[in-house]
Amino acid sequence: MNLLVWHMRKTLVIAWREYRAMVGTRAFLIGMAVMPLLMLGALCVPAVLSGLPQPDIRRIAVMDQTGVLLQPLRQAAEQRNQELLAGTPDRSESGQSGMLSVLGIQDRHLYEFEELPTEGFDDSDRLLQSERIRSGALHAFLEIPGTVLRSSGRSSTTAGTGTLLMWVSEDAALSEARRWCEQLVDVLLLQQRLADTLPPALLPAVIGQLSGPAGIGPVGLYYRDENGRIQRGAQQTSLTALALPIAVMAMMFMAVLLSVQPMLESVLEEKTLRISEVLLGSASATQLMTGKLVGNAAGSMTIFGLYATGAIVAVWQQGAADRVPWALLPWLLIFQLLAVLLFSSVFMSVAACVSQMREAQCLLMPVWLVLMLPLLLWFTVIREPNGTLATVASFLPPATPLLMAVRLCSGAVIPLWQSLLSLLLMLVGTAFGIMTASRLYRAGILRQGQAPGFSELLLLAWRGEAGG
Amino acid sequence: MKTSKPGADHCGDSGQTMAVIIENAEKRFGQRTAVAGISLSIPAGSLCGFIGPNGSGKTTTLRMILRIVRPDRGKVVVLGADSGKCADHRVGYLPEERGLYRRMKVRELLRYYAALKDVRHPDPEITRWLRRLQADGWDQRRIDGLSKGMCQKIQFIAAVIARPQLLILDEPFSGLDPVNLELLKGAIQDLQQQGTTIILSTHEMETAQRMCERVVMIYRGRKVLDGTVQQILAQSGSGELRVRTVGGRPLPVLPPSVAAVRQQGPYLQLLPSGSLTAAEVLRQLTAVADLEHFEIVRPSLHEIFLRLVSDDAADQPAPVIADSGGRQDLHRGTLTAAAWQSVCSFFRPLGNIGN
C-alpha cells in the first residue's frame, strides 16, 4: 500500500509540475484569449461590420421593360432600408438567410434602385453598366424583359442566360441582393399575373390568401417519457440547432489544440535537454508518462472549463438557459477528457521519438488530419445528425468526441445505444492509444539521432524497449 | 531536513560493502550490442572513475545502474536492490548534458527534483547547497538566464539534494572555470568523505587519475580496465627506463641488459632486454657511466586510455586488468587484434600476460 502511495505521489508531483508549466505561462493565457478570437473571428468580423450604424448603400440599376416592377421594388427596398436602420430583423429571411443571420453574415447593406432607359437597350449599354460596376458607382444591374409578365416558362431568356431576368454584378452567383430581388420579383410577378386574370375586387383577398406565410415551426422528434406518455420534442431554435453544436465543438477543439502543443514542446524539451534522463533516474517511464498525461489533461479540462463557464454566463445573460440541454454536460466532459488523453498521448509519443520540432511536425501530419476531420464534417453532421455519415464517423475513436458532441447538441434524438457504443469505442481506442504511446515513449525518449520513419515507429511500438 | 525513504523496505538492505555489483550484464539495441557481458563491483564509499571513449557502452552501463534501462542478461545490484527493484531515491545523477527546465526558476526546479526523490522539506538543504557552491541569491533566477557553469552547479545540487547514497556524475566539470572546478571537486570529495559512493564518468584522465581511487574503463561494450589507480599505473608500465648521465654524455657502451636506447631531450630512454629487473639494469648502468637521474617510466592514465582505444584497434581479444577485492588478477579478455598487440607490447616487460 505504501509503495502504491509512493508511486502515486511521484506521478502527482510530475502531473502538478506539468499542469503548472502548462497553465502558468503568459503564452497559455494569450493562447486562451487568442484562440477563440481566431476561430470565431471569421464569424464575428462580418457581424461587427454589419452592425455599423451607417451601412453602405448598394445601388442597383434596373432596366424594367414591364414598366410595373421597378416601383414596387423601390418601395420594398425603402421599407427594408428603414427596418435595417431601425435595427428590425429582416422579415424575408429564408432558412438559409436565417442561418446566415445566426452566423452574423446577413447582408445589411441598404439597397437603392435607379431606372435605366428601356428603349434600344443592347450590349453596349450592358458594357456601360458593367464599367460603372467596375468603377464602384454601381453594385449591379437587373434586366427585366417585357415578356416576363406573360411567360412562366424559360423559353424566352435574356442575353442567353437561360433565365427570364438577368442580374449582372461582381458577386452575381452569391449576391444576397440578387436573392432578395429574386424573391420579391417572384411575388410581384405572381401578383401581376393574377391581376391579369382576376377581377380587381377579388384581387387583394386572393393575394392575401395565397401569400400568407404558413409558418412551419421547427420541432424536435416526439418520444415517450419515463411515464410512457408521448411527448413532443423541444422546439428547435437557431441556438440549439446551430450555435450550440458549433460552440461546443469549437470549445472542445480549442481545449485539445491548446493542450497537445504544450505536450509536444514539453516532451521535446525534456528529450533534447536530457531532462528525461534525470527524471527517469527518479521515476519510472510509466510514472513519468502518466504524470505528464494527467497534468496535461488537467490543463486541458481547465481550458474547457473556463470556456464553458464563459459560454454558460453568456447563455444566462441572454435568457436562453432553458434552451440548453444541460443533461449533456457529463457526456461532453467524458468525451473531452478522452479526446485530450488520446491526442496528448499520441503527441507525447511522437515527440519522444524525434529530436526536432520539424521532424515531429512531419510525423504528426496524419494526426493533424485526423484531428481536423470533425471540422470538415461538422456541417453535414449538424444537418443530418442521424445520417449514415454522421453515425459512422462518430464511431471512429479519434473523431468520436467532437462529432458525438455535435450530434448530441444538435437537438436530434441520438439513440442511447449509439452514445454508449461510441463511448465504449472511444474508451477502447484511448486505452489502445495510450498503451501504444507508452511503448513508443519508452522506446524513444532516450533515443538519439535520426527520426524514425513510420515503419520503424511501428517496430518501436511493437518492441517497446528503451533506446540507447 | 527529513528525507523519507519508503522504498527502503522493498529495496533491500543497503548496508552492503559493495554499492554496485554488475554480473555479466548484457544489453543490446536491435543488432547493436551496447554492453557485452560486463562484470564489476564498486565498493561502498569509494570514488570510482568511469572512463571510455564515446559509444563504448559507458552511458548504457550507467543507465543500467540508474534503472533507466534493464539488462537483457545478467544482474545489476545497486545498493542491495537488484535489476527488478528500485533504488532510485537513493541514487543521484548528474547527466553529461544539462537536464534542466529552461523556464523554471532555480529554487522551484530544485524543489521539483527533490520532490521526485521524495524529499519532503528540501528548502534548508537547497539553501545550504546554494551557499556551499557560492550560488546564493540565484533562487529566483530562471535557468535560461544562467551561464553554463551556473547551470552545472544547479544540476549538481539537483543530483545531491536528496543526500543520495550513490552519486553518478557524468562529466561534472565541463563548463566550469578553475575556481568553480575546485569548488565542485571539494564538494565531491566532501560527499565521499561523508560516505557517499561516487561514480565519476569523465574523459579527463588527469582528473580521474587525481580524484578517483578506482578506475573502470569500458571499451566496445567490454570492461578493459578495472582496479585502483595505483594498481593500473603500476601494472601498465612499459618497462622502459629514463636516465641522464652526468653532463648529458652518451653511454660509452651499451650494457647487455639494455636492448635499445633512444635520446629524448636531455634523457636517454632505455628498453631493457629480457625480463630483467630495474635494479639489475641500474647496477649494470652505473658500472659503465655516472648517472644523475634514473626513473622507471610509467604511462599516465591518459596514455593508457589512448593506447587502448587507438584507431588501429581491430578485432582481437584484449586483456583486462582487474582488481577483485584486493587480489591482483590479470585476466585475458577479448579485444581487437591491434589493441591486443598494443596492450601486449604495453605489458610485455611484466611477462605474465598474453602467454
XYZ file of C-alpha atoms in Angstrom, chain A residues 30-462:
433
model
C -2.539 34.646 -24.579
C -3.395 31.414 -26.384
C -6.597 31.095 -24.361
C -7.613 34.575 -25.372
C -6.463 34.455 -28.968
C -7.740 31.028 -29.941
C -11.472 31.825 -29.680
C -10.849 35.082 -31.481
C -9.135 33.247 -34.290
C -11.836 30.628 -34.527
C -14.754 32.995 -34.240
C -13.048 35.864 -35.995
C -14.450 34.940 -39.360
C -17.920 34.950 -37.851
C -17.549 37.967 -35.612
C -15.983 40.345 -38.100
C -18.893 40.340 -40.584
C -21.348 40.574 -37.681
C -19.478 43.520 -36.242
C -19.169 45.149 -39.629
C -22.841 44.577 -40.400
C -23.735 46.269 -37.154
C -22.130 49.535 -38.190
C -24.576 52.416 -37.752
C -24.302 53.629 -41.351
C -24.295 50.638 -43.684
C -23.136 51.113 -47.254
C -25.667 51.728 -49.909
C -25.786 49.313 -52.805
C -27.035 50.987 -55.950
C -28.797 48.704 -58.362
C -29.782 49.846 -61.860
C -32.912 48.284 -63.281
C -33.913 48.056 -66.906
C -37.596 47.253 -66.467
C -39.369 46.690 -69.763
C -42.574 45.679 -67.931
C -42.886 49.177 -66.503
C -44.624 47.832 -63.392
C -41.931 46.091 -61.327
C -39.420 48.844 -60.600
C -41.743 50.919 -58.456
C -42.715 48.055 -56.083
C -39.014 47.110 -55.894
C -38.180 50.665 -54.850
C -40.888 50.653 -52.219
C -39.798 47.300 -50.821
C -36.170 48.445 -50.723
C -37.176 51.635 -48.955
C -39.063 49.650 -46.342
C -36.140 47.242 -45.920
C -33.726 50.140 -45.538
C -35.856 51.720 -42.835
C -36.062 48.428 -40.955
C -32.319 47.929 -41.168
C -31.642 51.433 -39.913
C -34.097 50.854 -37.102
C -32.443 47.524 -36.243
C -35.528 45.417 -37.066
C -34.678 41.918 -38.343
C -35.200 41.157 -41.975
C -38.654 39.603 -42.229
C -37.928 37.986 -45.536
C -35.234 35.671 -44.233
C -35.409 32.201 -45.596
C -33.934 29.139 -43.930
C -30.547 29.871 -45.327
C -30.618 33.573 -44.595
C -31.737 32.680 -41.088
C -28.580 30.625 -40.742
C -26.586 33.493 -42.183
C -28.206 35.761 -39.651
C -27.159 33.447 -36.803
C -23.636 33.397 -38.159
C -23.682 37.162 -38.409
C -23.142 37.274 -42.165
C -26.569 38.511 -43.264
C -26.398 41.250 -45.887
C -27.123 44.525 -44.109
C -26.437 46.912 -46.961
C -29.078 49.413 -47.962
C -30.496 48.957 -51.453
C -31.273 51.784 -53.847
C -32.717 51.348 -57.313
C -32.223 53.573 -60.308
C -34.036 53.334 -63.606
C -32.336 52.597 -66.895
C -33.868 53.547 -70.261
C -35.575 50.581 -71.857
C -35.501 51.741 -75.448
C -32.749 50.197 -77.525
C -31.050 48.601 -74.524
C -28.323 46.458 -76.028
C -24.872 45.066 -75.315
C -23.197 48.465 -75.495
C -25.485 49.586 -72.629
C -24.693 46.411 -70.739
C -20.982 47.118 -71.177
C -21.512 50.655 -69.966
C -23.299 49.456 -66.812
C -20.558 46.851 -66.274
C -17.963 49.617 -66.403
C -19.955 51.517 -63.788
C -19.900 48.410 -61.595
C -16.145 48.081 -62.067
C -15.668 51.722 -61.127
C -17.760 51.205 -57.958
C -20.534 53.587 -58.973
C -22.992 50.740 -59.209
C -23.369 47.430 -57.378
C -25.405 45.578 -60.025
C -27.841 45.967 -62.831
C -31.028 43.996 -63.268
C -32.583 43.428 -66.651
C -36.295 42.625 -66.690
C -37.675 41.863 -70.160
C -41.244 42.799 -71.007
C -42.118 39.201 -71.806
C -41.765 38.215 -68.202
C -45.329 39.187 -67.416
C -46.713 36.757 -69.951
C -44.286 33.877 -69.635
C -43.923 31.472 -66.759
C -41.555 29.210 -68.697
C -37.965 29.791 -69.741
C -38.406 29.830 -73.484
C -37.601 33.454 -73.836
C -34.470 34.334 -71.915
C -32.355 37.443 -71.558
C -28.971 37.550 -73.241
C -28.715 33.784 -73.344
C -28.613 33.372 -69.563
C -31.265 30.658 -69.512
C -33.421 32.824 -67.229
C -36.046 35.452 -67.872
C -34.323 38.096 -65.787
C -30.639 38.868 -65.733
C -28.536 40.083 -62.834
C -25.053 41.426 -63.511
C -22.648 42.106 -60.656
C -19.216 41.115 -59.492
C -20.661 38.688 -56.930
C -23.564 37.645 -59.114
C -23.739 33.999 -58.090
C -23.553 34.584 -54.342
C -25.181 38.002 -54.194
C -27.616 38.410 -51.325
C -29.122 41.389 -53.122
C -29.855 39.183 -56.151
C -31.587 36.626 -53.938
C -33.634 39.339 -52.245
C -34.689 40.778 -55.621
C -35.452 37.329 -56.969
C -37.814 36.508 -54.101
C -39.509 39.869 -54.395
C -39.834 39.775 -58.173
C -41.395 36.298 -57.928
C -44.081 37.638 -55.585
C -44.641 40.736 -57.739
C -44.911 38.661 -60.877
C -47.445 36.370 -59.182
C -49.493 39.392 -58.198
C -49.220 40.883 -61.666
C -50.216 37.656 -63.411
C -53.165 37.197 -61.030
C -54.223 40.785 -61.689
C -54.391 39.960 -65.388
C -56.801 37.071 -64.783
C -58.907 38.057 -61.727
C -61.432 40.810 -61.232
C -59.861 43.763 -59.371
C -62.314 43.406 -56.459
C -61.179 39.879 -55.651
C -57.501 40.542 -56.106
C -56.495 41.728 -52.568
C -58.302 38.831 -50.856
C -56.866 36.209 -53.166
C -53.370 37.599 -52.895
C -53.733 37.716 -49.134
C -54.711 34.058 -49.044
C -52.050 32.966 -51.465
C -49.165 34.840 -49.985
C -49.966 34.367 -46.288
C -46.987 32.666 -44.568
C -47.598 29.093 -43.496
C -45.224 29.390 -40.549
C -43.561 25.963 -40.356
C -42.260 25.659 -36.807
C -39.102 23.638 -36.158
C -39.917 20.967 -33.568
C -37.848 18.009 -32.342
C -38.959 14.380 -32.648
C -41.754 13.003 -30.489
C -40.748 10.495 -27.835
C -42.074 8.573 -24.859
C -41.106 9.916 -21.460
C -40.269 7.802 -18.415
C -44.019 7.505 -17.627
C -44.748 6.147 -21.077
C -46.504 9.308 -22.190
C -45.887 10.613 -25.673
C -44.081 13.951 -25.575
C -43.371 16.446 -28.280
C -39.724 17.238 -28.946
C -38.418 20.591 -27.866
C -38.943 23.476 -30.219
C -35.700 23.963 -32.018
C -34.146 27.340 -32.381
C -31.100 28.573 -34.181
C -29.330 28.377 -30.811
C -29.955 24.673 -30.289
C -29.677 23.749 -33.953
C -26.521 25.576 -34.881
C -24.936 27.853 -32.316
C -24.737 25.238 -29.543
C -23.121 22.433 -31.594
C -20.669 24.859 -33.160
C -19.787 26.453 -29.848
C -19.319 23.111 -28.082
C -17.243 21.695 -30.910
C -15.118 24.835 -31.022
C -14.544 24.725 -27.254
C -13.579 21.071 -27.332
C -11.313 21.547 -30.314
C -9.592 24.548 -28.755
C -9.097 22.709 -25.473
C -7.446 19.816 -27.330
C -5.404 22.114 -29.528
C -4.169 24.203 -26.617
C -3.066 21.117 -24.708
C -1.389 18.947 -27.340
C 1.032 21.634 -28.458
C 2.446 22.250 -24.947
C 2.719 18.496 -24.535
C 4.707 18.231 -27.744
C 7.027 21.053 -26.702
C 7.399 19.765 -23.164
C 8.443 16.243 -24.180
C 10.725 17.569 -26.886
C 12.377 19.916 -24.395
C 12.836 17.095 -21.900
C 14.325 14.902 -24.559
C 16.652 17.372 -26.250
C 17.910 18.837 -22.971
C 18.279 15.345 -21.481
C 15.878 16.255 -18.694
C 14.100 12.978 -19.276
C 17.299 11.158 -18.381
C 17.339 12.879 -14.998
C 13.638 12.273 -14.493
C 13.962 8.610 -15.418
C 16.640 8.348 -12.769
C 13.977 9.349 -10.260
C 10.765 7.959 -11.674
C 9.802 5.131 -13.974
C 8.781 5.763 -17.574
C 5.225 4.824 -16.650
C 5.140 7.282 -13.757
C 6.625 9.980 -15.922
C 4.218 9.455 -18.781
C 1.201 9.077 -16.532
C 2.123 12.211 -14.627
C 2.536 14.175 -17.807
C -0.758 12.918 -19.217
C -2.644 13.666 -16.005
C -1.156 17.167 -15.798
C -1.884 17.836 -19.428
C -5.439 16.527 -19.186
C -5.998 18.683 -16.102
C -4.736 21.706 -18.019
C -6.965 20.919 -20.948
C -10.016 20.467 -18.726
C -9.192 23.801 -17.127
C -9.301 25.410 -20.557
C -12.553 23.644 -21.381
C -13.990 24.636 -18.019
C -13.057 28.288 -18.477
C -14.535 28.430 -21.966
C -17.644 26.559 -20.836
C -18.088 28.910 -17.888
C -17.850 31.873 -20.224
C -20.392 30.320 -22.567
C -22.782 29.477 -19.710
C -22.618 33.035 -18.397
C -23.321 34.342 -21.904
C -26.283 31.984 -22.348
C -27.658 33.002 -18.946
C -27.365 36.658 -19.721
C -29.201 36.137 -22.984
C -32.014 34.400 -21.087
C -31.527 31.275 -23.168
C -30.535 28.945 -20.344
C -33.765 26.962 -20.613
C -32.952 26.073 -24.218
C -29.593 24.477 -23.360
C -29.668 20.686 -22.821
C -27.707 20.628 -19.569
C -28.046 16.854 -19.270
C -25.444 16.537 -21.999
C -22.732 18.106 -19.859
C -21.404 14.825 -18.350
C -21.199 13.301 -21.830
C -19.262 16.291 -23.101
C -16.866 16.200 -20.161
C -16.149 12.495 -20.633
C -15.636 12.845 -24.377
C -13.419 15.874 -23.845
C -11.267 14.040 -21.314
C -10.875 11.030 -23.585
C -10.022 13.238 -26.567
C -7.288 15.005 -24.617
C -5.838 11.761 -23.297
C -5.811 10.178 -26.740
C -4.310 13.075 -28.650
C -1.894 14.065 -25.872
C -0.521 10.533 -25.685
C -0.055 10.448 -29.459
C 1.715 13.812 -29.474
C 3.806 12.743 -26.486
C 4.958 9.526 -28.115
C 5.844 11.235 -31.372
C 7.803 13.922 -29.516
C 9.668 11.191 -27.637
C 10.799 9.592 -30.882
C 12.209 12.683 -32.585
C 14.812 15.300 -31.781
C 13.486 18.341 -33.599
C 10.158 20.093 -33.918
C 10.401 19.816 -37.703
C 10.613 16.035 -37.503
C 7.696 15.955 -35.085
C 5.535 18.050 -37.376
C 6.321 15.728 -40.254
C 5.274 12.651 -38.293
C 2.225 14.413 -36.891
C 0.781 15.381 -40.262
C -1.599 12.394 -40.374
C -2.573 13.010 -36.759
C -3.472 16.589 -37.581
C -5.646 15.387 -40.440
C -7.495 13.062 -38.083
C -7.815 15.861 -35.540
C -9.251 18.157 -38.208
C -11.684 15.551 -39.557
C -14.624 16.697 -37.400
C -14.091 20.242 -38.640
C -14.540 19.014 -42.193
C -17.667 17.056 -41.365
C -19.440 19.263 -38.863
C -21.821 20.935 -41.319
C -23.036 17.610 -42.688
C -23.343 16.215 -39.172
C -25.401 19.197 -37.987
C -27.765 18.948 -40.947
C -28.204 15.210 -40.599
C -27.178 14.187 -37.079
C -28.613 10.708 -37.580
C -27.418 10.312 -41.146
C -25.153 7.454 -42.132
C -22.052 9.629 -42.442
C -22.601 11.287 -39.075
C -23.333 7.998 -37.346
C -20.427 6.055 -38.808
C -17.922 8.898 -38.401
C -18.877 9.360 -34.763
C -17.944 5.731 -34.101
C -14.342 6.289 -35.231
C -12.466 6.947 -31.969
C -10.275 9.888 -32.974
C -13.302 11.746 -34.349
C -15.796 10.462 -31.794
C -15.578 13.168 -29.114
C -16.164 16.150 -31.362
C -18.662 14.537 -33.698
C -20.689 12.961 -30.903
C -20.715 16.324 -29.167
C -22.052 17.926 -32.344
C -24.668 15.197 -32.779
C -25.789 15.344 -29.160
C -26.002 19.129 -29.166
C -27.814 19.349 -32.498
C -31.154 18.760 -30.813
C -31.706 15.487 -32.649
C -32.591 12.420 -30.604
C -29.495 10.231 -30.686
C -30.289 6.619 -29.729
C -28.779 5.789 -26.370
C -27.089 2.686 -27.743
C -25.195 4.864 -30.211
C -23.976 7.162 -27.449
C -22.913 4.208 -25.323
C -21.288 2.383 -28.220
C -19.334 5.457 -29.278
C -18.234 5.960 -25.668
C -17.152 2.326 -25.424
C -15.245 2.510 -28.712
C -13.624 5.741 -27.590
C -12.583 4.168 -24.289
C -11.067 1.199 -26.100
C -9.424 3.492 -28.654
C -7.983 5.724 -25.956
C -6.680 2.763 -23.959
C -5.060 1.330 -27.075
C -3.640 4.744 -27.987
C -2.143 5.254 -24.537
C -0.668 1.753 -24.471
C 0.928 2.182 -27.872
C 2.112 5.646 -26.942
C 3.665 4.390 -23.720
C 5.640 1.766 -25.640
C 6.798 4.394 -28.115
C 7.614 6.793 -25.302
C 9.732 4.224 -23.508
C 11.463 3.275 -26.714
C 12.017 6.762 -27.991
C 12.724 9.027 -25.052
C 16.386 8.030 -24.714
C 16.890 7.533 -28.407
C 19.190 9.948 -30.200
C 19.891 10.591 -33.838
C 17.749 10.375 -36.923
C 13.976 10.417 -36.553
C 12.344 7.066 -37.208
C 10.055 6.505 -40.175
C 6.550 5.118 -39.813
C 7.668 1.510 -40.218
C 10.333 1.988 -37.572
C 7.785 3.639 -35.302
C 5.588 0.580 -35.605
C 8.567 -1.622 -34.802
C 9.422 0.501 -31.779
C 5.820 0.351 -30.603
C 5.875 -3.410 -31.012
